[in-house]
PDB file of C-alpha atoms and ligand atoms in Angstrom:
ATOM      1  CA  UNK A   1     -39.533  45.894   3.774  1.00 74.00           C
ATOM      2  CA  UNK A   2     -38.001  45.705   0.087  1.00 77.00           C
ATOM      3  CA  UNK A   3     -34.103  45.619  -0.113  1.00 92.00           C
ATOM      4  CA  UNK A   4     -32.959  49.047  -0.483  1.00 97.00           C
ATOM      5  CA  UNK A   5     -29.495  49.964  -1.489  1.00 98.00           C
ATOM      6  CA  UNK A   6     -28.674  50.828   1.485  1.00 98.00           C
ATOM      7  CA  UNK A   7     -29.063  47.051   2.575  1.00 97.00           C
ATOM      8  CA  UNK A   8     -26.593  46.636  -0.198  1.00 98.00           C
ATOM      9  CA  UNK A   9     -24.144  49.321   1.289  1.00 98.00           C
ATOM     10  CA  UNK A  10     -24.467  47.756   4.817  1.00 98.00           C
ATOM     11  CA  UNK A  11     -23.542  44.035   3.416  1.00 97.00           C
ATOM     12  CA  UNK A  12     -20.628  45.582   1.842  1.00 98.00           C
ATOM     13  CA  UNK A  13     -21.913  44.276  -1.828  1.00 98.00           C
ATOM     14  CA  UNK A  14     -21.911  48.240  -3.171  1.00 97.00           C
ATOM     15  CA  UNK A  15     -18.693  50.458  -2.053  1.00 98.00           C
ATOM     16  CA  UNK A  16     -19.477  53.754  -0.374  1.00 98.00           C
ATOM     17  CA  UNK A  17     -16.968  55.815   1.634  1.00 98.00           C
ATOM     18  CA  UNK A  18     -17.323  54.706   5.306  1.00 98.00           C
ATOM     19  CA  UNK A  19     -16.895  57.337   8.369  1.00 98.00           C
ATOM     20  CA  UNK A  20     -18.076  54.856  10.736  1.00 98.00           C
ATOM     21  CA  UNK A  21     -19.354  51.635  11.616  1.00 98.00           C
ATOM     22  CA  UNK A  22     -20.625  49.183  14.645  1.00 98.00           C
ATOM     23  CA  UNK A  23     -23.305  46.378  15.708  1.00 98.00           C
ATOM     24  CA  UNK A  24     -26.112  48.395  14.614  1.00 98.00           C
ATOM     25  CA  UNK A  25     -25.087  52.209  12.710  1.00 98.00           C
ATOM     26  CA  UNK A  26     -23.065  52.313   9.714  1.00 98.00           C
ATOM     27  CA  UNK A  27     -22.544  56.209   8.256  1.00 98.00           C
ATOM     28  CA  UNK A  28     -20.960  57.098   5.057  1.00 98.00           C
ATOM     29  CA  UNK A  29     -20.854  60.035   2.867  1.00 98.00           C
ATOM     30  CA  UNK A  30     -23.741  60.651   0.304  1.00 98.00           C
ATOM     31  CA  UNK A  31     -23.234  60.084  -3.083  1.00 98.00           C
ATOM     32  CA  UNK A  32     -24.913  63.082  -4.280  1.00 98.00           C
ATOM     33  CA  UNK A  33     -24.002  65.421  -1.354  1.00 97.00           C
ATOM     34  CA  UNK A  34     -25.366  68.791  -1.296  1.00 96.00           C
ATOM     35  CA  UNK A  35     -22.347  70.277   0.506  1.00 97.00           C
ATOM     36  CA  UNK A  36     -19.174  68.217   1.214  1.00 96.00           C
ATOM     37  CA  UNK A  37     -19.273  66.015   3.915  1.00 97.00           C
ATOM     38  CA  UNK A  38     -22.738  65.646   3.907  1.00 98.00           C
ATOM     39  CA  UNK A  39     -23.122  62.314   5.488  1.00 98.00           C
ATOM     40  CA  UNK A  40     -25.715  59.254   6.016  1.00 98.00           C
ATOM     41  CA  UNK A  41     -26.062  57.791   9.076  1.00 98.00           C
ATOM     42  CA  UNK A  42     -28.019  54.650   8.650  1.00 98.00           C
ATOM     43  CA  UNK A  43     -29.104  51.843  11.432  1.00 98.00           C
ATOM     44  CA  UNK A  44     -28.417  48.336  10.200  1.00 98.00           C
ATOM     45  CA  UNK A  45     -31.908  47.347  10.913  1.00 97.00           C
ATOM     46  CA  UNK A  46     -34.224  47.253   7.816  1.00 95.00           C
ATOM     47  CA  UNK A  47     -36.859  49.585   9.171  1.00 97.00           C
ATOM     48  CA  UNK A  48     -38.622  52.127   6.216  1.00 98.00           C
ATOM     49  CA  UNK A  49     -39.423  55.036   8.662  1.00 98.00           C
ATOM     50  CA  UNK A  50     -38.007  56.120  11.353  1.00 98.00           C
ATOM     51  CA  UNK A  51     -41.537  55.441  13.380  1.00 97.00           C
ATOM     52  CA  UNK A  52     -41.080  51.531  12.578  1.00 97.00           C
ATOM     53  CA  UNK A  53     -37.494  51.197  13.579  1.00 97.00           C
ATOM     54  CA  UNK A  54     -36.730  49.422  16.963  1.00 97.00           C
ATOM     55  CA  UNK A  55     -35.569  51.325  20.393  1.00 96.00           C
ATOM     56  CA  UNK A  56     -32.833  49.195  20.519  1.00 98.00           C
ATOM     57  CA  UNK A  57     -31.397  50.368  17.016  1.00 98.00           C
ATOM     58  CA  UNK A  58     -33.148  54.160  17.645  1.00 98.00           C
ATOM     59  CA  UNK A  59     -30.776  54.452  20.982  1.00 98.00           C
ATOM     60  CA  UNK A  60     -28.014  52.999  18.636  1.00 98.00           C
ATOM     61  CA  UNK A  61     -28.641  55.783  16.253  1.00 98.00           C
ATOM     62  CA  UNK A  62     -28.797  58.601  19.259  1.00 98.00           C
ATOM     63  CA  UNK A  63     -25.614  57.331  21.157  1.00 98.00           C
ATOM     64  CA  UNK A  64     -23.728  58.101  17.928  1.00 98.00           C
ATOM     65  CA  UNK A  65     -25.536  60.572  15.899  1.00 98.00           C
ATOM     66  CA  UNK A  66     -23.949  63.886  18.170  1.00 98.00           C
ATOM     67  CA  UNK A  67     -20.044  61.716  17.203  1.00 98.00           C
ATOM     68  CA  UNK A  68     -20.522  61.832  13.865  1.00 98.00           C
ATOM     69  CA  UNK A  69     -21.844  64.929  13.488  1.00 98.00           C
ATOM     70  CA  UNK A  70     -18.596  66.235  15.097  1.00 98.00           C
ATOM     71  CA  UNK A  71     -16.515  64.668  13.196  1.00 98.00           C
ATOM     72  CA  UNK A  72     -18.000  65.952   9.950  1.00 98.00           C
ATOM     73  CA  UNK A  73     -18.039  68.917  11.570  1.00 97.00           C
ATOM     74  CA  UNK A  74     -14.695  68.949  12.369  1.00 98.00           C
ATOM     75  CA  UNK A  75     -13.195  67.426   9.022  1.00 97.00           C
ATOM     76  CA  UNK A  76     -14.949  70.185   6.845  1.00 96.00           C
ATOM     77  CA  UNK A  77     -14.023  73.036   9.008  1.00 94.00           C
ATOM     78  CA  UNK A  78     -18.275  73.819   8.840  1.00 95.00           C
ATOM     79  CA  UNK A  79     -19.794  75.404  12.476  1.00 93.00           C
ATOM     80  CA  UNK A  80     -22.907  74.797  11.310  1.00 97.00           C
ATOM     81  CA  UNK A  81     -25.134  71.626  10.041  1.00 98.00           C
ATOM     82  CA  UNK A  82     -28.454  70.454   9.544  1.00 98.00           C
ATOM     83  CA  UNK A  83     -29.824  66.643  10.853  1.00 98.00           C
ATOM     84  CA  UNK A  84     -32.550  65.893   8.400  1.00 98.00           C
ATOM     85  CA  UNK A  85     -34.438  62.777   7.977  1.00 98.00           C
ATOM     86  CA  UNK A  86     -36.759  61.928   5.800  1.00 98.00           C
ATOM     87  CA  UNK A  87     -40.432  59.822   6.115  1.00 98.00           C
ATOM     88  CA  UNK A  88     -42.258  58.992   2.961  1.00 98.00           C
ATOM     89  CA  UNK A  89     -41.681  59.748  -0.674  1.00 97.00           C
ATOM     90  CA  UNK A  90     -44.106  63.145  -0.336  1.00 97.00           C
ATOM     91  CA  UNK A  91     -41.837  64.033   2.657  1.00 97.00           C
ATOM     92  CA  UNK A  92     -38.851  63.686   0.153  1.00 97.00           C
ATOM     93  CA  UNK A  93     -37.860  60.089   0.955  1.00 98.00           C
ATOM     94  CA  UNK A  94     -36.378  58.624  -1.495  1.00 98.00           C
ATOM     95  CA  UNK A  95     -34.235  55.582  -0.522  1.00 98.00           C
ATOM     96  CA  UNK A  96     -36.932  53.834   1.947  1.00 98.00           C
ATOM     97  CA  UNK A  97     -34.703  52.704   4.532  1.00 98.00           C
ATOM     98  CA  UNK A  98     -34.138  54.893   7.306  1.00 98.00           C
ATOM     99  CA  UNK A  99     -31.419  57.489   7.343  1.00 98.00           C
ATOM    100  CA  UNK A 100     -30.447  60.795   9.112  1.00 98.00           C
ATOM    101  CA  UNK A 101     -28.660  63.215   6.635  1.00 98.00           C
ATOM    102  CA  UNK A 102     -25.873  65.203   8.623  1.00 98.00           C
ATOM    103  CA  UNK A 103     -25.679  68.194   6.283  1.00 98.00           C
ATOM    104  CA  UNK A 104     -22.948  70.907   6.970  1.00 97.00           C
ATOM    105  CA  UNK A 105     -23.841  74.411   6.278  1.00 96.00           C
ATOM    106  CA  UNK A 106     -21.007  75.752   4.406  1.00 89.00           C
ATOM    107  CA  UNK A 107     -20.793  79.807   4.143  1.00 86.00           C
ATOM    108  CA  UNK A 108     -19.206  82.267   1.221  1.00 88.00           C
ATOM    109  CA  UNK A 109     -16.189  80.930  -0.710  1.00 88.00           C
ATOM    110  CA  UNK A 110     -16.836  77.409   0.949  1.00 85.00           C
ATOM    111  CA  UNK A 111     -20.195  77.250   0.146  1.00 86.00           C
ATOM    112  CA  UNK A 112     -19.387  77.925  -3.822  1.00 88.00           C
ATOM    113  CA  UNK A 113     -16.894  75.494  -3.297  1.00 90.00           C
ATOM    114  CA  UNK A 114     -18.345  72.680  -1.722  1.00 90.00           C
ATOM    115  CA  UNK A 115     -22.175  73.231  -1.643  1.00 92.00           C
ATOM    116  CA  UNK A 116     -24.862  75.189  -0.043  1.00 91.00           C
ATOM    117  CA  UNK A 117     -26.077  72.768   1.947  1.00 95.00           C
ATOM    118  CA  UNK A 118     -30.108  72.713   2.893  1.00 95.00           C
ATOM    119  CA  UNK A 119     -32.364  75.058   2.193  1.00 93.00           C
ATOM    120  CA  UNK A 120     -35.243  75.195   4.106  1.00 92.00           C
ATOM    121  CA  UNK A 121     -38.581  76.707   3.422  1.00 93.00           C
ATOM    122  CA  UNK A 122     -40.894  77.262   6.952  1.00 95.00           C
ATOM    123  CA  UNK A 123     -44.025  77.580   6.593  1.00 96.00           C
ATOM    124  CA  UNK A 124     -45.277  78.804   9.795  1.00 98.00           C
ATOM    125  CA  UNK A 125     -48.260  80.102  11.009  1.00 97.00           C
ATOM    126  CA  UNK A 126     -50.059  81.118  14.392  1.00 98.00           C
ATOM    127  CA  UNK A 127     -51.229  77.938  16.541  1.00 98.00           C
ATOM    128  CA  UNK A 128     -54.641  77.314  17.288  1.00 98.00           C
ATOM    129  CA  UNK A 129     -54.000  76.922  21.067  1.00 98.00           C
ATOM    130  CA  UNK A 130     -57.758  75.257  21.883  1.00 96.00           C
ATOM    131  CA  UNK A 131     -57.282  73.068  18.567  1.00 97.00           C
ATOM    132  CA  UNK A 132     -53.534  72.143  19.767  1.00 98.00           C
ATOM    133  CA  UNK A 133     -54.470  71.253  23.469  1.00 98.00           C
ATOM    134  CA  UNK A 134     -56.875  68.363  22.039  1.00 97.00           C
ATOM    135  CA  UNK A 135     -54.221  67.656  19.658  1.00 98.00           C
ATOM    136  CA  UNK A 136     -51.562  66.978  22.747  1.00 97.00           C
ATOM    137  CA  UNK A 137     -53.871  65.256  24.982  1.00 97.00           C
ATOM    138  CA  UNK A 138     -54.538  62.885  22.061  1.00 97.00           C
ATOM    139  CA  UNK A 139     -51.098  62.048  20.862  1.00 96.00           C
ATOM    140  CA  UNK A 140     -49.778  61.601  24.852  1.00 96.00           C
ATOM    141  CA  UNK A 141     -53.038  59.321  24.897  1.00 96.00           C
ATOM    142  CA  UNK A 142     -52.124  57.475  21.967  1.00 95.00           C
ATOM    143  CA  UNK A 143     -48.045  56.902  22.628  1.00 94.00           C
ATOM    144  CA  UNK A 144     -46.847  53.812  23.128  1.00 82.00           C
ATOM    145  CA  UNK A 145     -44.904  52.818  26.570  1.00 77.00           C
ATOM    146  CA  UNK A 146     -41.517  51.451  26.028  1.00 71.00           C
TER     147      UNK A 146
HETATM  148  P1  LIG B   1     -33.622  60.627   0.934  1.00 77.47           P
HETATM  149  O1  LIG B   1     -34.191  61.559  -0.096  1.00 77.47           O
HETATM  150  O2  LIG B   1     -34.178  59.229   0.828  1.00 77.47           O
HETATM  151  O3  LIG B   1     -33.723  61.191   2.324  1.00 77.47           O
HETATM  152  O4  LIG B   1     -32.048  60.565   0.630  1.00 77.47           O
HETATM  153  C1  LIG B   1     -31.404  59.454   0.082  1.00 77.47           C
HETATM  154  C2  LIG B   1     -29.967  59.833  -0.115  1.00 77.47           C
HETATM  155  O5  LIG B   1     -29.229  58.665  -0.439  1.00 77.47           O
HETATM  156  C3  LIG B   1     -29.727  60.846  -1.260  1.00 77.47           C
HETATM  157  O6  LIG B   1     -29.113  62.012  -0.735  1.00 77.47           O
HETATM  158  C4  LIG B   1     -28.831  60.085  -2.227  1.00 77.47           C
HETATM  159  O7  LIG B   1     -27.841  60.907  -2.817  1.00 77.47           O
HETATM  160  C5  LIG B   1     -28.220  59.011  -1.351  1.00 77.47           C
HETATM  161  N1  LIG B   1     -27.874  57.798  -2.073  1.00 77.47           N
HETATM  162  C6  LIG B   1     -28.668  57.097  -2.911  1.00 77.47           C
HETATM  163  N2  LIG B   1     -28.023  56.035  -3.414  1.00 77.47           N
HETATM  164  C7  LIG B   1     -26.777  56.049  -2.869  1.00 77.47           C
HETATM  165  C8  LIG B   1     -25.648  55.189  -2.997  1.00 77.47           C
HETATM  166  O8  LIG B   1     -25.642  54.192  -3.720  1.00 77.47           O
HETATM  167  N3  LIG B   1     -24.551  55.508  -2.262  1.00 77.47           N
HETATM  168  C9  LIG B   1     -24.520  56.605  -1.448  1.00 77.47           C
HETATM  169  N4  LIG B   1     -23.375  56.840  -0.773  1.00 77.47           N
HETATM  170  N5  LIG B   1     -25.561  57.434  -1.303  1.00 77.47           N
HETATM  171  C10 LIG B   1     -26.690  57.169  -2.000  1.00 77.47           C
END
């Protein structure tokens, strides 16, 4: 994988504002953020996507994502966030080392004040259910056992 800023961040060679750290996670707020207190969290693994990255730093990532999230929730007053994490540069990945945004959603005064957070466009549409039941049997088929 190429050296990313983030590996950077994680040796401590660029400064960023650090909410938390151990073994494996390190989090810190984003430089750009869309709302305040949007934060990275970031496993210390070099892994691009999230589908390459290791259980071992994955569970590492899941004991501690819900923590973090509270405490940004908690330090911005916000009651509401999005996780997002993006896969690829046409999935809006730009910094190719894996990373879970933890984006409040700020509402009225404190969203002109500190950002509006996400916004999310959905474009749904009506499941093909005889389509989607091949579709499940064949991605169960092809998952990996841990
Ligand atoms: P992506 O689009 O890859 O999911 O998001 C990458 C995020 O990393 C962006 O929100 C961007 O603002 C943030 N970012 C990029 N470079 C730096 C940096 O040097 N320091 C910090 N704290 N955040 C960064």
């Amino acid at each position: 994988m190429p050296e990313t800023i983030f590996s950077k961040i994680i040796r401590r060679e660029i400064p960023c504002h650090r909410v938390y750290e151990d073994e494996r996670v390190l989090a810190f707020l984003d430089i750009n953020p869309i709302a305040r207190g949007h934060t990275l969290v970031v496993p210390k693994e070099p892994a691009a996507t999230l589908d390459q990255l290791s259980d071992d730093s994955a569970a590492a990532l899941g004991r501690v994502l819900p923590r973090i999230c509270r405490g940004v929730l908690a330090a911005t007053g916000a009651t509401a966030f999005n996780l997002l994490q993006n896969n690829g540069t046409i999935a809006h990945q730009a910094v190719v080392h894996v990373h879970f945004h933890v984006i409040p959603k700020h509402a009225g005064e404190a969203a002109k004040a500190g950002g509006a957070g996400l916004g999310i466009q959905w474009p749904a549409r009506a499941i093909d259910h005889a389509e989607a039941g091949q579709l499940a049997e064949r991605i169960k088929a092809l998952l990996e056992r841990p």
